[in-house]
């Protein structure tokens, strides 16, 4: 599968606490809600408050403007994101419904020498412990018109670089400090429950994955002294040889699924946390959970023909492909096109 993917998410805003569909904010008319900033942290941070916005797209543009010149250091507040930074490139564009460009995902905490491969000139500690190597990753937000309670977010994931969690934490904190601390921002993967029609429409089936609790010492007792972590997950994966098709017989799988609501929680006496099938259609991946009865969508992008300066793609090219993918994500024509043409 492609190392670079576009992963779609839905964005919702609602008051703090449990929320029903009726509690979701209309993202095209934020002026109807009270957005007084209550957070003392935001008031003391020196960041300007945001109040004169009409849509989520307006609000997100203010977020982009702030992080053009400011850096979020996630390592200072989230232990699992130690050494991670996030910022926005100045190379982003916006329209009434779309904001797109590159964010910078950084990683610091190591010391390295840098050497010019042509001249051989070496700079000792050219990268110091506080220097963050920043990876540009594409993003897009799309806010539909007319009483929309959901906006769409596309984020690029490239090999080991994924920005969803640092992006979400940074956006949520910024909104609470500069817009309102009485609302909650949700960002969830785009999912669908119509799993079997999707399997039938797929070009091919590329993976079966079974996930369950387990630890390496179940394979060999010596692993017990090698790893101190007691709670682990293990997975079994099956893929076709040579990247071919697994030739899934959907009718048989659906009959098995319909036989019991818990059909894939226990298979031949073995309990599984999740059983997933990954399909491809039009160069997009969908990973379908048979255990949860839902599918998650993502698009594989072959950037080999548009890559420039190593692994950094031309922004106009990835933007054009992202707008084509947006039609698949939303389930209809959006009328948008790349802002980088």
GROMACS .gro file of C-alpha atoms in nm:
model
  341
    1UNK     CA    1   0.000   0.000   0.000
    2UNK     CA    2   0.109   0.359  -0.060
    3UNK     CA    3   0.322   0.516   0.211
    4UNK     CA    4   0.139   0.848   0.175
    5UNK     CA    5  -0.232   0.872   0.248
    6UNK     CA    6  -0.502   1.133   0.289
    7UNK     CA    7  -0.718   1.054   0.591
    8UNK     CA    8  -1.060   1.225   0.621
    9UNK     CA    9  -1.221   1.337   0.946
   10UNK     CA   10  -1.546   1.505   1.049
   11UNK     CA   11  -1.531   1.813   1.273
   12UNK     CA   12  -1.814   1.903   1.512
   13UNK     CA   13  -1.857   2.169   1.781
   14UNK     CA   14  -2.097   2.145   2.073
   15UNK     CA   15  -2.127   2.271   2.433
   16UNK     CA   16  -1.917   2.093   2.697
   17UNK     CA   17  -2.054   1.762   2.825
   18UNK     CA   18  -2.263   1.496   2.656
   19UNK     CA   19  -2.429   1.622   2.339
   20UNK     CA   20  -2.707   1.506   2.109
   21UNK     CA   21  -2.746   1.593   1.742
   22UNK     CA   22  -2.962   1.888   1.846
   23UNK     CA   23  -2.671   2.030   2.047
   24UNK     CA   24  -2.431   2.045   1.751
   25UNK     CA   25  -2.347   2.396   1.637
   26UNK     CA   26  -2.429   2.523   1.291
   27UNK     CA   27  -2.077   2.576   1.156
   28UNK     CA   28  -2.202   2.822   0.893
   29UNK     CA   29  -2.354   3.062   1.151
   30UNK     CA   30  -2.139   3.087   1.463
   31UNK     CA   31  -2.267   3.439   1.537
   32UNK     CA   32  -2.584   3.295   1.693
   33UNK     CA   33  -2.385   3.143   1.983
   34UNK     CA   34  -2.232   3.307   2.289
   35UNK     CA   35  -1.855   3.274   2.244
   36UNK     CA   36  -1.724   3.480   2.533
   37UNK     CA   37  -1.375   3.363   2.625
   38UNK     CA   38  -1.380   3.254   2.988
   39UNK     CA   39  -1.034   3.101   3.013
   40UNK     CA   40  -0.792   3.302   3.227
   41UNK     CA   41  -0.511   3.107   3.064
   42UNK     CA   42  -0.610   3.251   2.729
   43UNK     CA   43  -0.636   3.602   2.869
   44UNK     CA   44  -0.289   3.584   3.019
   45UNK     CA   45  -0.124   3.426   2.717
   46UNK     CA   46  -0.113   3.749   2.521
   47UNK     CA   47  -0.294   3.586   2.229
   48UNK     CA   48  -0.574   3.797   2.079
   49UNK     CA   49  -0.923   3.664   2.142
   50UNK     CA   50  -1.135   3.567   1.844
   51UNK     CA   51  -1.495   3.680   1.843
   52UNK     CA   52  -1.580   3.831   1.504
   53UNK     CA   53  -1.615   3.510   1.302
   54UNK     CA   54  -1.921   3.386   1.118
   55UNK     CA   55  -1.825   3.034   1.011
   56UNK     CA   56  -1.593   2.752   1.112
   57UNK     CA   57  -1.388   2.838   0.804
   58UNK     CA   58  -1.339   3.192   0.944
   59UNK     CA   59  -1.242   3.049   1.282
   60UNK     CA   60  -0.995   2.807   1.128
   61UNK     CA   61  -0.834   3.085   0.926
   62UNK     CA   62  -0.766   3.271   1.253
   63UNK     CA   63  -0.607   2.953   1.388
   64UNK     CA   64  -0.382   2.934   1.081
   65UNK     CA   65  -0.282   3.298   1.112
   66UNK     CA   66  -0.183   3.248   1.475
   67UNK     CA   67   0.034   2.942   1.413
   68UNK     CA   68   0.208   3.099   1.114
   69UNK     CA   69   0.419   3.287   1.369
   70UNK     CA   70   0.375   3.073   1.682
   71UNK     CA   71   0.489   2.722   1.766
   72UNK     CA   72   0.291   2.462   1.961
   73UNK     CA   73   0.529   2.256   2.176
   74UNK     CA   74   0.324   1.946   2.254
   75UNK     CA   75   0.609   1.794   2.452
   76UNK     CA   76   0.560   2.049   2.729
   77UNK     CA   77   0.209   1.933   2.815
   78UNK     CA   78   0.139   1.587   2.667
   79UNK     CA   79   0.379   1.315   2.779
   80UNK     CA   80   0.305   1.077   2.492
   81UNK     CA   81   0.388   1.359   2.246
   82UNK     CA   82   0.721   1.445   2.401
   83UNK     CA   83   0.953   1.626   2.159
   84UNK     CA   84   0.669   1.706   1.913
   85UNK     CA   85   0.598   2.053   1.773
   86UNK     CA   86   0.331   2.183   1.537
   87UNK     CA   87   0.311   2.502   1.331
   88UNK     CA   88   0.156   2.628   1.006
   89UNK     CA   89   0.337   2.710   0.687
   90UNK     CA   90   0.273   3.059   0.553
   91UNK     CA   91   0.188   2.887   0.225
   92UNK     CA   92  -0.185   2.831   0.284
   93UNK     CA   93  -0.490   2.964   0.102
   94UNK     CA   94  -0.858   3.009   0.187
   95UNK     CA   95  -1.198   3.062   0.028
   96UNK     CA   96  -1.547   3.083   0.176
   97UNK     CA   97  -1.560   2.708   0.233
   98UNK     CA   98  -1.204   2.577   0.203
   99UNK     CA   99  -0.878   2.633   0.390
  100UNK     CA  100  -0.579   2.432   0.268
  101UNK     CA  101  -0.202   2.428   0.282
  102UNK     CA  102   0.081   2.264   0.474
  103UNK     CA  103   0.132   2.227   0.846
  104UNK     CA  104   0.472   2.156   0.996
  105UNK     CA  105   0.507   1.854   1.225
  106UNK     CA  106   0.835   1.878   1.414
  107UNK     CA  107   1.044   1.648   1.631
  108UNK     CA  108   1.326   1.760   1.860
  109UNK     CA  109   1.543   1.612   2.134
  110UNK     CA  110   1.837   1.461   1.944
  111UNK     CA  111   2.187   1.586   1.861
  112UNK     CA  112   2.330   1.522   1.514
  113UNK     CA  113   2.619   1.636   1.301
  114UNK     CA  114   2.532   1.770   0.956
  115UNK     CA  115   2.756   1.716   0.655
  116UNK     CA  116   2.738   1.856   0.303
  117UNK     CA  117   2.762   1.546   0.084
  118UNK     CA  118   2.920   1.739  -0.204
  119UNK     CA  119   3.184   1.942  -0.022
  120UNK     CA  120   3.228   1.710   0.275
  121UNK     CA  121   3.202   2.010   0.508
  122UNK     CA  122   3.076   1.898   0.846
  123UNK     CA  123   2.902   2.103   1.114
  124UNK     CA  124   2.942   1.946   1.456
  125UNK     CA  125   2.609   1.948   1.642
  126UNK     CA  126   2.454   2.108   1.336
  127UNK     CA  127   2.126   1.984   1.476
  128UNK     CA  128   2.114   2.053   1.850
  129UNK     CA  129   1.880   1.913   2.112
  130UNK     CA  130   1.629   2.199   2.079
  131UNK     CA  131   1.628   2.193   1.697
  132UNK     CA  132   1.312   2.037   1.556
  133UNK     CA  133   1.315   1.866   1.218
  134UNK     CA  134   0.988   1.976   1.057
  135UNK     CA  135   0.797   1.760   0.811
  136UNK     CA  136   0.542   1.945   0.591
  137UNK     CA  137   0.207   1.765   0.574
  138UNK     CA  138  -0.094   1.871   0.367
  139UNK     CA  139  -0.425   1.968   0.529
  140UNK     CA  140  -0.764   2.086   0.407
  141UNK     CA  141  -1.084   2.191   0.585
  142UNK     CA  142  -1.414   2.211   0.399
  143UNK     CA  143  -1.729   2.362   0.552
  144UNK     CA  144  -2.046   2.277   0.356
  145UNK     CA  145  -2.299   2.554   0.301
  146UNK     CA  146  -2.641   2.572   0.463
  147UNK     CA  147  -2.695   2.465   0.825
  148UNK     CA  148  -2.391   2.239   0.838
  149UNK     CA  149  -2.322   2.073   1.172
  150UNK     CA  150  -2.016   1.895   1.033
  151UNK     CA  151  -1.707   2.022   0.856
  152UNK     CA  152  -1.453   1.795   0.687
  153UNK     CA  153  -1.081   1.777   0.754
  154UNK     CA  154  -0.828   1.599   0.531
  155UNK     CA  155  -0.484   1.529   0.679
  156UNK     CA  156  -0.185   1.380   0.502
  157UNK     CA  157  -0.012   1.086   0.666
  158UNK     CA  158   0.332   1.015   0.526
  159UNK     CA  159   0.512   0.701   0.636
  160UNK     CA  160   0.573   0.742   1.011
  161UNK     CA  161   0.446   1.101   1.017
  162UNK     CA  162   0.085   1.148   1.126
  163UNK     CA  163  -0.048   1.481   1.255
  164UNK     CA  164  -0.400   1.397   1.374
  165UNK     CA  165  -0.340   1.394   1.750
  166UNK     CA  166  -0.104   1.694   1.771
  167UNK     CA  167  -0.329   1.886   1.531
  168UNK     CA  168  -0.643   1.807   1.731
  169UNK     CA  169  -0.487   1.892   2.067
  170UNK     CA  170  -0.350   2.222   1.934
  171UNK     CA  171  -0.675   2.326   1.763
  172UNK     CA  172  -0.891   2.236   2.063
  173UNK     CA  173  -0.666   2.424   2.306
  174UNK     CA  174  -0.645   2.730   2.080
  175UNK     CA  175  -1.025   2.747   2.040
  176UNK     CA  176  -1.079   2.716   2.416
  177UNK     CA  177  -0.823   2.986   2.496
  178UNK     CA  178  -0.909   3.232   2.219
  179UNK     CA  179  -1.272   3.172   2.129
  180UNK     CA  180  -1.470   2.991   2.399
  181UNK     CA  181  -1.383   2.753   2.682
  182UNK     CA  182  -1.743   2.637   2.708
  183UNK     CA  183  -1.742   2.430   2.390
  184UNK     CA  184  -1.594   2.100   2.281
  185UNK     CA  185  -1.437   2.035   1.942
  186UNK     CA  186  -1.463   1.677   1.811
  187UNK     CA  187  -1.255   1.534   1.528
  188UNK     CA  188  -1.347   1.177   1.432
  189UNK     CA  189  -1.261   0.959   1.130
  190UNK     CA  190  -1.517   0.947   0.851
  191UNK     CA  191  -1.706   0.621   0.891
  192UNK     CA  192  -1.994   0.441   0.728
  193UNK     CA  193  -2.206   0.147   0.840
  194UNK     CA  194  -2.287   0.029   0.485
  195UNK     CA  195  -1.998  -0.215   0.488
  196UNK     CA  196  -2.110  -0.496   0.257
  197UNK     CA  197  -2.210  -0.279  -0.042
  198UNK     CA  198  -1.863  -0.122  -0.015
  199UNK     CA  199  -1.702  -0.466  -0.023
  200UNK     CA  200  -1.896  -0.557  -0.337
  201UNK     CA  201  -1.796  -0.233  -0.509
  202UNK     CA  202  -1.426  -0.271  -0.420
  203UNK     CA  203  -1.161  -0.323  -0.685
  204UNK     CA  204  -0.981  -0.571  -0.462
  205UNK     CA  205  -0.938  -0.693  -0.104
  206UNK     CA  206  -0.585  -0.644   0.024
  207UNK     CA  207  -0.572  -0.739   0.393
  208UNK     CA  208  -0.736  -0.935   0.674
  209UNK     CA  209  -0.623  -0.832   1.025
  210UNK     CA  210  -0.721  -0.993   1.356
  211UNK     CA  211  -0.632  -0.804   1.677
  212UNK     CA  212  -0.638  -0.936   2.034
  213UNK     CA  213  -0.473  -0.904   2.372
  214UNK     CA  214  -0.144  -1.084   2.411
  215UNK     CA  215   0.223  -1.062   2.501
  216UNK     CA  216   0.550  -1.196   2.355
  217UNK     CA  217   0.610  -1.431   2.650
  218UNK     CA  218   0.322  -1.642   2.521
  219UNK     CA  219   0.554  -1.731   2.232
  220UNK     CA  220   0.863  -1.786   2.447
  221UNK     CA  221   0.917  -1.744   2.821
  222UNK     CA  222   1.245  -1.554   2.768
  223UNK     CA  223   1.046  -1.259   2.638
  224UNK     CA  224   0.916  -1.211   2.993
  225UNK     CA  225   1.255  -1.070   3.098
  226UNK     CA  226   1.300  -0.873   2.776
  227UNK     CA  227   0.983  -0.661   2.800
  228UNK     CA  228   0.853  -0.506   3.121
  229UNK     CA  229   0.518  -0.406   2.975
  230UNK     CA  230   0.251  -0.654   3.085
  231UNK     CA  231  -0.045  -0.538   2.876
  232UNK     CA  232   0.013  -0.559   2.502
  233UNK     CA  233  -0.177  -0.615   2.182
  234UNK     CA  234  -0.099  -0.863   1.909
  235UNK     CA  235  -0.219  -0.889   1.553
  236UNK     CA  236  -0.234  -1.152   1.282
  237UNK     CA  237  -0.233  -1.022   0.926
  238UNK     CA  238  -0.303  -1.196   0.598
  239UNK     CA  239  -0.216  -1.038   0.262
  240UNK     CA  240  -0.222  -1.174  -0.094
  241UNK     CA  241   0.113  -1.254  -0.248
  242UNK     CA  242   0.248  -0.992  -0.482
  243UNK     CA  243  -0.017  -0.735  -0.385
  244UNK     CA  244  -0.290  -0.927  -0.568
  245UNK     CA  245  -0.657  -0.969  -0.475
  246UNK     CA  246  -0.771  -1.191  -0.186
  247UNK     CA  247  -1.089  -1.269  -0.388
  248UNK     CA  248  -1.330  -1.205  -0.102
  249UNK     CA  249  -1.665  -1.386  -0.133
  250UNK     CA  250  -1.884  -1.113   0.014
  251UNK     CA  251  -2.208  -1.317   0.026
  252UNK     CA  252  -2.043  -1.581   0.244
  253UNK     CA  253  -1.892  -1.320   0.475
  254UNK     CA  254  -2.223  -1.135   0.508
  255UNK     CA  255  -2.407  -1.458   0.594
  256UNK     CA  256  -2.148  -1.529   0.865
  257UNK     CA  257  -2.179  -1.170   0.994
  258UNK     CA  258  -2.560  -1.184   1.004
  259UNK     CA  259  -2.558  -1.519   1.181
  260UNK     CA  260  -2.471  -1.351   1.511
  261UNK     CA  261  -2.411  -0.996   1.638
  262UNK     CA  262  -2.093  -1.124   1.803
  263UNK     CA  263  -1.981  -1.343   1.513
  264UNK     CA  264  -1.635  -1.187   1.492
  265UNK     CA  265  -1.572  -1.130   1.861
  266UNK     CA  266  -1.497  -1.499   1.910
  267UNK     CA  267  -1.372  -1.720   1.626
  268UNK     CA  268  -1.316  -2.089   1.691
  269UNK     CA  269  -1.291  -2.021   2.065
  270UNK     CA  270  -1.043  -1.733   2.035
  271UNK     CA  271  -1.154  -1.384   2.143
  272UNK     CA  272  -1.056  -1.086   1.926
  273UNK     CA  273  -1.080  -0.714   2.000
  274UNK     CA  274  -1.116  -0.627   1.635
  275UNK     CA  275  -1.135  -0.809   1.302
  276UNK     CA  276  -1.067  -0.584   1.001
  277UNK     CA  277  -1.074  -0.617   0.625
  278UNK     CA  278  -0.904  -0.358   0.404
  279UNK     CA  279  -1.036  -0.301   0.053
  280UNK     CA  280  -0.926  -0.073  -0.231
  281UNK     CA  281  -1.134   0.122  -0.481
  282UNK     CA  282  -1.008   0.396  -0.713
  283UNK     CA  283  -0.677   0.398  -0.525
  284UNK     CA  284  -0.853   0.464  -0.192
  285UNK     CA  285  -0.828   0.238   0.112
  286UNK     CA  286  -1.124   0.152   0.333
  287UNK     CA  287  -1.056  -0.045   0.649
  288UNK     CA  288  -1.375  -0.218   0.758
  289UNK     CA  289  -1.422  -0.340   1.113
  290UNK     CA  290  -1.635  -0.655   1.116
  291UNK     CA  291  -1.640  -0.637   1.496
  292UNK     CA  292  -1.777  -0.281   1.508
  293UNK     CA  293  -1.975  -0.297   1.184
  294UNK     CA  294  -1.825   0.019   1.033
  295UNK     CA  295  -1.571   0.132   0.777
  296UNK     CA  296  -1.299   0.396   0.789
  297UNK     CA  297  -1.198   0.564   0.463
  298UNK     CA  298  -0.855   0.680   0.351
  299UNK     CA  299  -0.694   0.754   0.016
  300UNK     CA  300  -0.362   0.620  -0.104
  301UNK     CA  301  -0.164   0.879  -0.297
  302UNK     CA  302   0.115   0.786  -0.531
  303UNK     CA  303   0.341   1.090  -0.519
  304UNK     CA  304   0.629   0.933  -0.709
  305UNK     CA  305   0.544   1.134  -1.019
  306UNK     CA  306   0.505   1.469  -0.842
  307UNK     CA  307   0.760   1.451  -0.559
  308UNK     CA  308   1.001   1.741  -0.546
  309UNK     CA  309   1.308   1.798  -0.328
  310UNK     CA  310   1.310   1.453  -0.174
  311UNK     CA  311   0.984   1.356  -0.007
  312UNK     CA  312   0.809   1.697  -0.021
  313UNK     CA  313   0.527   1.693  -0.280
  314UNK     CA  314   0.430   1.989  -0.497
  315UNK     CA  315   0.145   2.153  -0.307
  316UNK     CA  316  -0.068   2.223  -0.615
  317UNK     CA  317  -0.056   1.857  -0.717
  318UNK     CA  318  -0.154   1.709  -0.381
  319UNK     CA  319  -0.422   1.978  -0.347
  320UNK     CA  320  -0.576   1.883  -0.681
  321UNK     CA  321  -0.592   1.518  -0.580
  322UNK     CA  322  -0.735   1.608  -0.240
  323UNK     CA  323  -1.025   1.802  -0.394
  324UNK     CA  324  -1.107   1.501  -0.611
  325UNK     CA  325  -1.104   1.282  -0.300
  326UNK     CA  326  -1.331   1.529  -0.116
  327UNK     CA  327  -1.616   1.430  -0.348
  328UNK     CA  328  -1.578   1.068  -0.235
  329UNK     CA  329  -1.564   1.168   0.133
  330UNK     CA  330  -1.874   1.388   0.128
  331UNK     CA  331  -2.072   1.160  -0.101
  332UNK     CA  332  -2.148   1.432  -0.355
  333UNK     CA  333  -2.005   1.712  -0.564
  334UNK     CA  334  -1.868   2.001  -0.360
  335UNK     CA  335  -1.785   2.242  -0.642
  336UNK     CA  336  -1.442   2.309  -0.493
  337UNK     CA  337  -1.106   2.305  -0.669
  338UNK     CA  338  -0.745   2.357  -0.572
  339UNK     CA  339  -0.660   2.704  -0.439
  340UNK     CA  340  -0.299   2.664  -0.558
  341UNK     CA  341  -0.356   2.666  -0.933
   0.00000   0.00000   0.00000
